[in-house]
CSV table of C-alpha atoms and ligand atoms in Angstrom, one decimal:
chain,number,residue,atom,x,y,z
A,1291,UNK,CA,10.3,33.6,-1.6
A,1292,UNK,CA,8.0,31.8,0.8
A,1293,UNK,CA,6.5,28.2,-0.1
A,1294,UNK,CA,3.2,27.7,2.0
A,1295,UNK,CA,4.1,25.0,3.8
A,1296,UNK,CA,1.9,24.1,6.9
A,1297,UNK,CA,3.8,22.1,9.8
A,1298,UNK,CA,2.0,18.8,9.9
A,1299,UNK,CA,0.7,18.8,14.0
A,1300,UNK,CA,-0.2,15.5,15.3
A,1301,UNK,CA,-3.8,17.8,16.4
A,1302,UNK,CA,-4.4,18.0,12.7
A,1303,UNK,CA,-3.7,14.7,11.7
A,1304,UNK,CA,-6.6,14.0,14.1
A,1305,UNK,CA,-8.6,16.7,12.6
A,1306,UNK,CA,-8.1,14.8,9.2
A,1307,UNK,CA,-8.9,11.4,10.0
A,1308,UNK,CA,-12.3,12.7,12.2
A,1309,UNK,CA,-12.9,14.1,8.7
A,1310,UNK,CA,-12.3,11.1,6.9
A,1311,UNK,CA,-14.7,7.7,6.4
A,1312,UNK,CA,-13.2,5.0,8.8
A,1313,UNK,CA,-13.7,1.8,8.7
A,1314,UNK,CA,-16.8,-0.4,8.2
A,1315,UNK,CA,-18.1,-3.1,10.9
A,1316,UNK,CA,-16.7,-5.7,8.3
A,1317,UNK,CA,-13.3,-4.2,9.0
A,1318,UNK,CA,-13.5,-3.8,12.4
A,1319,UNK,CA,-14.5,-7.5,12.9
A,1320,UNK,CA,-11.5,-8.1,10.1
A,1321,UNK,CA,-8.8,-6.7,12.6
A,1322,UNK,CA,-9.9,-7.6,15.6
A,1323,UNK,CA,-10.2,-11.6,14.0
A,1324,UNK,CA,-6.4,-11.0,12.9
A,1325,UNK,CA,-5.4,-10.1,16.2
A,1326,UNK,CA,-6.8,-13.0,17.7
A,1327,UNK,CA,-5.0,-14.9,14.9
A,1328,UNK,CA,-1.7,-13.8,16.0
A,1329,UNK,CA,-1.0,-11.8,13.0
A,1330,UNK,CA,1.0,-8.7,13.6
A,1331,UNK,CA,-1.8,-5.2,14.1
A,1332,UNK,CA,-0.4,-3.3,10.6
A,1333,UNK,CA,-3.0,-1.4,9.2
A,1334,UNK,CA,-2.9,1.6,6.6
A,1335,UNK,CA,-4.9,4.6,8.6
A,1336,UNK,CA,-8.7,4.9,7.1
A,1337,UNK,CA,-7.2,8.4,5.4
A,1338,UNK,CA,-4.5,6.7,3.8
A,1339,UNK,CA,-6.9,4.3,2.3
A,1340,UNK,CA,-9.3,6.8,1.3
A,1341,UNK,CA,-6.7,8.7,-0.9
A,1342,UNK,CA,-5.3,5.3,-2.4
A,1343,UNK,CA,-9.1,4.4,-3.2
A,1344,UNK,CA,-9.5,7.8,-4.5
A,1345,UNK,CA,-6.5,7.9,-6.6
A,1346,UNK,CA,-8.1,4.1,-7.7
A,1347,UNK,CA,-11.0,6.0,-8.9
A,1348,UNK,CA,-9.7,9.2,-10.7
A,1349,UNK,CA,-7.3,6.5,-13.0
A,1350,UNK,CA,-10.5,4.5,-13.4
A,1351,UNK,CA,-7.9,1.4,-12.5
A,1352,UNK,CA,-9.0,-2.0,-13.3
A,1353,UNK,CA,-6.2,-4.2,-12.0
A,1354,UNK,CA,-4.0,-3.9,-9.4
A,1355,UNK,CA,-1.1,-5.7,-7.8
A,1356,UNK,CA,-0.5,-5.3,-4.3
A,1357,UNK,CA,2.9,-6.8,-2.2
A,1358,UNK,CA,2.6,-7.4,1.5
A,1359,UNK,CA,-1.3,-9.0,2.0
A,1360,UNK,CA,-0.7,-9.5,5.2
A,1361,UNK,CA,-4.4,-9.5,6.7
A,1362,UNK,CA,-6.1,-8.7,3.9
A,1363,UNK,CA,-7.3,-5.2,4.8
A,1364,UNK,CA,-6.1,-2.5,2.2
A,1365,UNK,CA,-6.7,-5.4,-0.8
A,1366,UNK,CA,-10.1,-5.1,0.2
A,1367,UNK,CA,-10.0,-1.3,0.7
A,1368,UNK,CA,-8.5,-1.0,-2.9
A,1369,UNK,CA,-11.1,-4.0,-4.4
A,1370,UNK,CA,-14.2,-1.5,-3.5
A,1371,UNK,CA,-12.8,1.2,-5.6
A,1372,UNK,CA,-12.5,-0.5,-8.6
A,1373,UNK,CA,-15.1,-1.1,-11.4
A,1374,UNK,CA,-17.4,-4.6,-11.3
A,1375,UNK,CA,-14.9,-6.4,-13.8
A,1376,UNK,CA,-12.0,-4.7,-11.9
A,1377,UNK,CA,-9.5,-7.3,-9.9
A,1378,UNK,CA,-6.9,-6.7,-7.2
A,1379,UNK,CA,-4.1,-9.2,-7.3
A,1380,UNK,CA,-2.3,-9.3,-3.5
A,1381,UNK,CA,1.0,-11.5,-2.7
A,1382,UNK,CA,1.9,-12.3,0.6
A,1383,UNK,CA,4.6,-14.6,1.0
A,1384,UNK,CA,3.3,-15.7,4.6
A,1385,UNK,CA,0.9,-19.5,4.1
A,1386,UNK,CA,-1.1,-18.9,7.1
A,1387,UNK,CA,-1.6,-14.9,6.8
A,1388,UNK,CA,-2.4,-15.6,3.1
A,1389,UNK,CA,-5.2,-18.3,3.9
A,1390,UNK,CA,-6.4,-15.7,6.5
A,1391,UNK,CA,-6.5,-13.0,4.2
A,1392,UNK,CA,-8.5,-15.0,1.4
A,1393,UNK,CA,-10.9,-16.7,4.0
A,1394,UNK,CA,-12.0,-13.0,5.2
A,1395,UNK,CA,-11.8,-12.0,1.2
A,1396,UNK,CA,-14.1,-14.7,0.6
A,1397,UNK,CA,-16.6,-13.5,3.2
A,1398,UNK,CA,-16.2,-9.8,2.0
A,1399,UNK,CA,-18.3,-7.8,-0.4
A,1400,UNK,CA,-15.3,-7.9,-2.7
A,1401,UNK,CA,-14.8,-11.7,-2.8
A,1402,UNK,CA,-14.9,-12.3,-6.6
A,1403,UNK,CA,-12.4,-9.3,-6.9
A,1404,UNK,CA,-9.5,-10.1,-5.2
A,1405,UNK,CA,-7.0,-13.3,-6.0
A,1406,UNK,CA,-4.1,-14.2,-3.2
A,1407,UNK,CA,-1.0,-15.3,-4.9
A,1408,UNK,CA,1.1,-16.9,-2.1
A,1409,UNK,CA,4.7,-17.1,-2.5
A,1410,UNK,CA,7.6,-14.7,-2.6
A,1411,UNK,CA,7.4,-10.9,-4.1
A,1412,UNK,CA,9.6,-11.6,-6.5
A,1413,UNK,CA,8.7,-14.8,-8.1
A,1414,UNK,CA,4.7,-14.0,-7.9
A,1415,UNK,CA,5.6,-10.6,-9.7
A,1416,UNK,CA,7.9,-12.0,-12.6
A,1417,UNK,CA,4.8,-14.3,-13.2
A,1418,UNK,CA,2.4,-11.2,-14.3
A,1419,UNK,CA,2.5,-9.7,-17.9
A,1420,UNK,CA,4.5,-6.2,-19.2
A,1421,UNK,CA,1.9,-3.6,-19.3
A,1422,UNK,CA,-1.0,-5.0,-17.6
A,1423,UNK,CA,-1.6,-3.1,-14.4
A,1424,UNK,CA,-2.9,-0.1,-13.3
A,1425,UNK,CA,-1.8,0.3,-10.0
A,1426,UNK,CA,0.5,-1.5,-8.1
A,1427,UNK,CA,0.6,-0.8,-4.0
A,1428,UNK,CA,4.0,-2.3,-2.4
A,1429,UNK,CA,4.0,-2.9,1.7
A,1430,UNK,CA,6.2,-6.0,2.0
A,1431,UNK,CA,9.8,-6.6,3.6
A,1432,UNK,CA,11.8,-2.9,2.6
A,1433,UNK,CA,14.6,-4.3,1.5
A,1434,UNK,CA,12.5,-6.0,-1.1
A,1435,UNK,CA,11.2,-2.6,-2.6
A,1436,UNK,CA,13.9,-1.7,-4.9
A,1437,UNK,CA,12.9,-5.0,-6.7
A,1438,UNK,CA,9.4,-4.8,-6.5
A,1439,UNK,CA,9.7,-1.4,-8.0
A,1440,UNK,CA,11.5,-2.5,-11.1
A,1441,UNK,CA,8.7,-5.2,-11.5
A,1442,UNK,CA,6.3,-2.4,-11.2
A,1443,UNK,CA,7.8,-0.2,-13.9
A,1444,UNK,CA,7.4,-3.1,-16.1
A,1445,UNK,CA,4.3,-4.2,-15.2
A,1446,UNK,CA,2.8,-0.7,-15.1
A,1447,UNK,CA,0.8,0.4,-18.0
A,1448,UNK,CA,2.4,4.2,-19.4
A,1449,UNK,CA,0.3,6.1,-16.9
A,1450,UNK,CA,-0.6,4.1,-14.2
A,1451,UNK,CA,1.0,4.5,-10.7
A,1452,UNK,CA,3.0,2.6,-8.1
A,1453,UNK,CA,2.1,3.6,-4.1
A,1454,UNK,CA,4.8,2.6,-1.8
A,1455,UNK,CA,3.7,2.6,1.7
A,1456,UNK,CA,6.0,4.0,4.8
A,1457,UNK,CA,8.5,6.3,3.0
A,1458,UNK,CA,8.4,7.6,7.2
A,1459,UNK,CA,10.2,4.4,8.3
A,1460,UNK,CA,7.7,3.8,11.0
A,1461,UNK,CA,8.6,7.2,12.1
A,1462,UNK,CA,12.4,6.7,12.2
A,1463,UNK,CA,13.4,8.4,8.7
A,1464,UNK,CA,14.9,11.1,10.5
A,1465,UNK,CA,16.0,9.5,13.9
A,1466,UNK,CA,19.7,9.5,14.2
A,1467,UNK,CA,19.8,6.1,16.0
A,1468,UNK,CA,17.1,4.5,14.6
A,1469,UNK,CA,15.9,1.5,16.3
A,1470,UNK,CA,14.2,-0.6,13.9
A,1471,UNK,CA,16.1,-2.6,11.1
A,1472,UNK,CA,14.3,-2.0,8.4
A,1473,UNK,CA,15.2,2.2,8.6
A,1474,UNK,CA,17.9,2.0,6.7
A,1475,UNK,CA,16.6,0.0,3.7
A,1476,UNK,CA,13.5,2.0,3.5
A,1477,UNK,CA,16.0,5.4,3.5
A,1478,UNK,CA,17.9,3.8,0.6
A,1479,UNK,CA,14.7,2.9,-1.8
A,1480,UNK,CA,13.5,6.5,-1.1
A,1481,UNK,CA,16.9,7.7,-2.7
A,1482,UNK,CA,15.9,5.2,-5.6
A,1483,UNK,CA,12.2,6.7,-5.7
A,1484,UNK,CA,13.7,10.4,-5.9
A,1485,UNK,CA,16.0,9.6,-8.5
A,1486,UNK,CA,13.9,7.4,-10.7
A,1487,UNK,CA,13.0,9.3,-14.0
A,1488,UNK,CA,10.7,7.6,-15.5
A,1489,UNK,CA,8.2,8.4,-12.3
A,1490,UNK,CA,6.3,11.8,-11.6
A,1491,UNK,CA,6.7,11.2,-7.9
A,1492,UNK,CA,5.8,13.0,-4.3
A,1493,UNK,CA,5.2,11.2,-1.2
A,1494,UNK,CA,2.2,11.9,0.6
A,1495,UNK,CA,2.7,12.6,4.4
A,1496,UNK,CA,-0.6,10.9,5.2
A,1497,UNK,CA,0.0,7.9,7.2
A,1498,UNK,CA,3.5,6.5,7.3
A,1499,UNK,CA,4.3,8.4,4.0
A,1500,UNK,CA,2.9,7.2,0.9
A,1501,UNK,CA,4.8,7.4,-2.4
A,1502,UNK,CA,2.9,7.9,-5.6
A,1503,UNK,CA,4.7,7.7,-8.7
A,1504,UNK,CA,3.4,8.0,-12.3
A,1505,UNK,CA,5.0,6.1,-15.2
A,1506,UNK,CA,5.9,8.6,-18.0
B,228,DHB,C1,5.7,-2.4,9.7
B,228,DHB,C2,5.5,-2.6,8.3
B,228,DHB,C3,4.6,-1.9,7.6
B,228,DHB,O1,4.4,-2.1,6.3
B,228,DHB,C4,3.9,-0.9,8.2
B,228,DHB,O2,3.0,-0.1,7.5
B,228,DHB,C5,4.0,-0.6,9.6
B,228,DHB,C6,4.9,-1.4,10.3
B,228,DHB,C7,6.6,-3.2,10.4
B,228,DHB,O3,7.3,-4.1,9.8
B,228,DHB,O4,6.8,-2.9,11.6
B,229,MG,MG1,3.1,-0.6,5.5
């Protein structure tokens, strides 16, 4: 038995993001002013963000929690596929990336949608209700996640979704002497995604690997 399975070349990776929307001047100007700022150049590719808004818009999600703001760019990515009322909550436990991230918010066509809750992933997530969100979207410290995901599961409506962003590691998953710390801790919370039951999961090999996981 044969699974059809095509081998992921990095030529049509590039075929996919020349067929995908990129991004605006407003998020051009975003990155290149967080650059100048110092703060570290961590984007989620313009495919990556279209599925995530995509997957926003087929749940018809209202709020959202995000972990890891960092600049500010995928809170705004996920804010413009939400509905008028909709609201994306982001944490970032960083003061200065944080008051980066909401002064370019605030200048954005999403300002009234997104809040910045500064302080640790933890402690700003234990502050939001059971059954509340639609979506949450975790990018923070890795070693962090396996928390952050039990937050979700309580936080998470029955039905809405977590995305946890780079189940690749950075591209190091599979390295045998991987060179980055945070390898290990990301291969360890993948071993928690696969074996959590109440998720429907698969990651995504679009970017760094994207987990999606539905709450039964
Ligand atoms: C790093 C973190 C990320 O969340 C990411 O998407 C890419 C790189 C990092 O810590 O290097
Ligand atoms: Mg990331």
């Amino acid at each position: 038995m044969s699974e059809t399975t095509t081998p992921f070349s990095a030529r049509q990776l590039r075929y996919v993001a020349e067929h995908t929307v990129g991004d605006d001047a407003f998020l051009i100007r975003l990155k290149r002013a967080a650059r100048a700022a110092g703060i570290p150049s961590i984007w989620i590719a313009p495919e990556q963000a279209s599925l995530m808004q995509i997957l926003l818009r087929l749940a018809r999600a209202r709020e959202v929690v995000e972990v890891g703001t960092l600049a500010g760019y995928s809170a705004i990515v996920m804010a413009r596929a939400l509905p008028p009322d909709g609201r994306v909550r982001t944490i970032e436990i960083n003061p200065e990336r944080a008051a980066f991230a909401e002064s370019w918010i605030g200048r954005s066509d999403v300002a009234g949608k997104v809040e910045v809750l500064c302080g640790s992933g933890e402690e700003m997530l234990s502050r939001i209700a059971a059954n509340s969100a639609d979506a949450t979207f975790l990018d923070a410290d890795k070693s962090g996640y396996p928390i952050y995901l039990e937050h979700s599961m309580r936080i998470l409506k029955p039905g809405g979704f977590v995305m946890v962003d780079n189940a690749f590691a950075f591209g190091q998953l599979l390295d045998e002497a991987p060179t980055d710390r945070e390898v290990s801790a990301v291969r360890a919370f993948n071993e928690v995604m696969a074996d959590e039951a109440r998720l429907h999961s698969v990651i995504v090999p679009i970017g760094d690997g994207l987990w999606i996981g539905v709450k039964r």
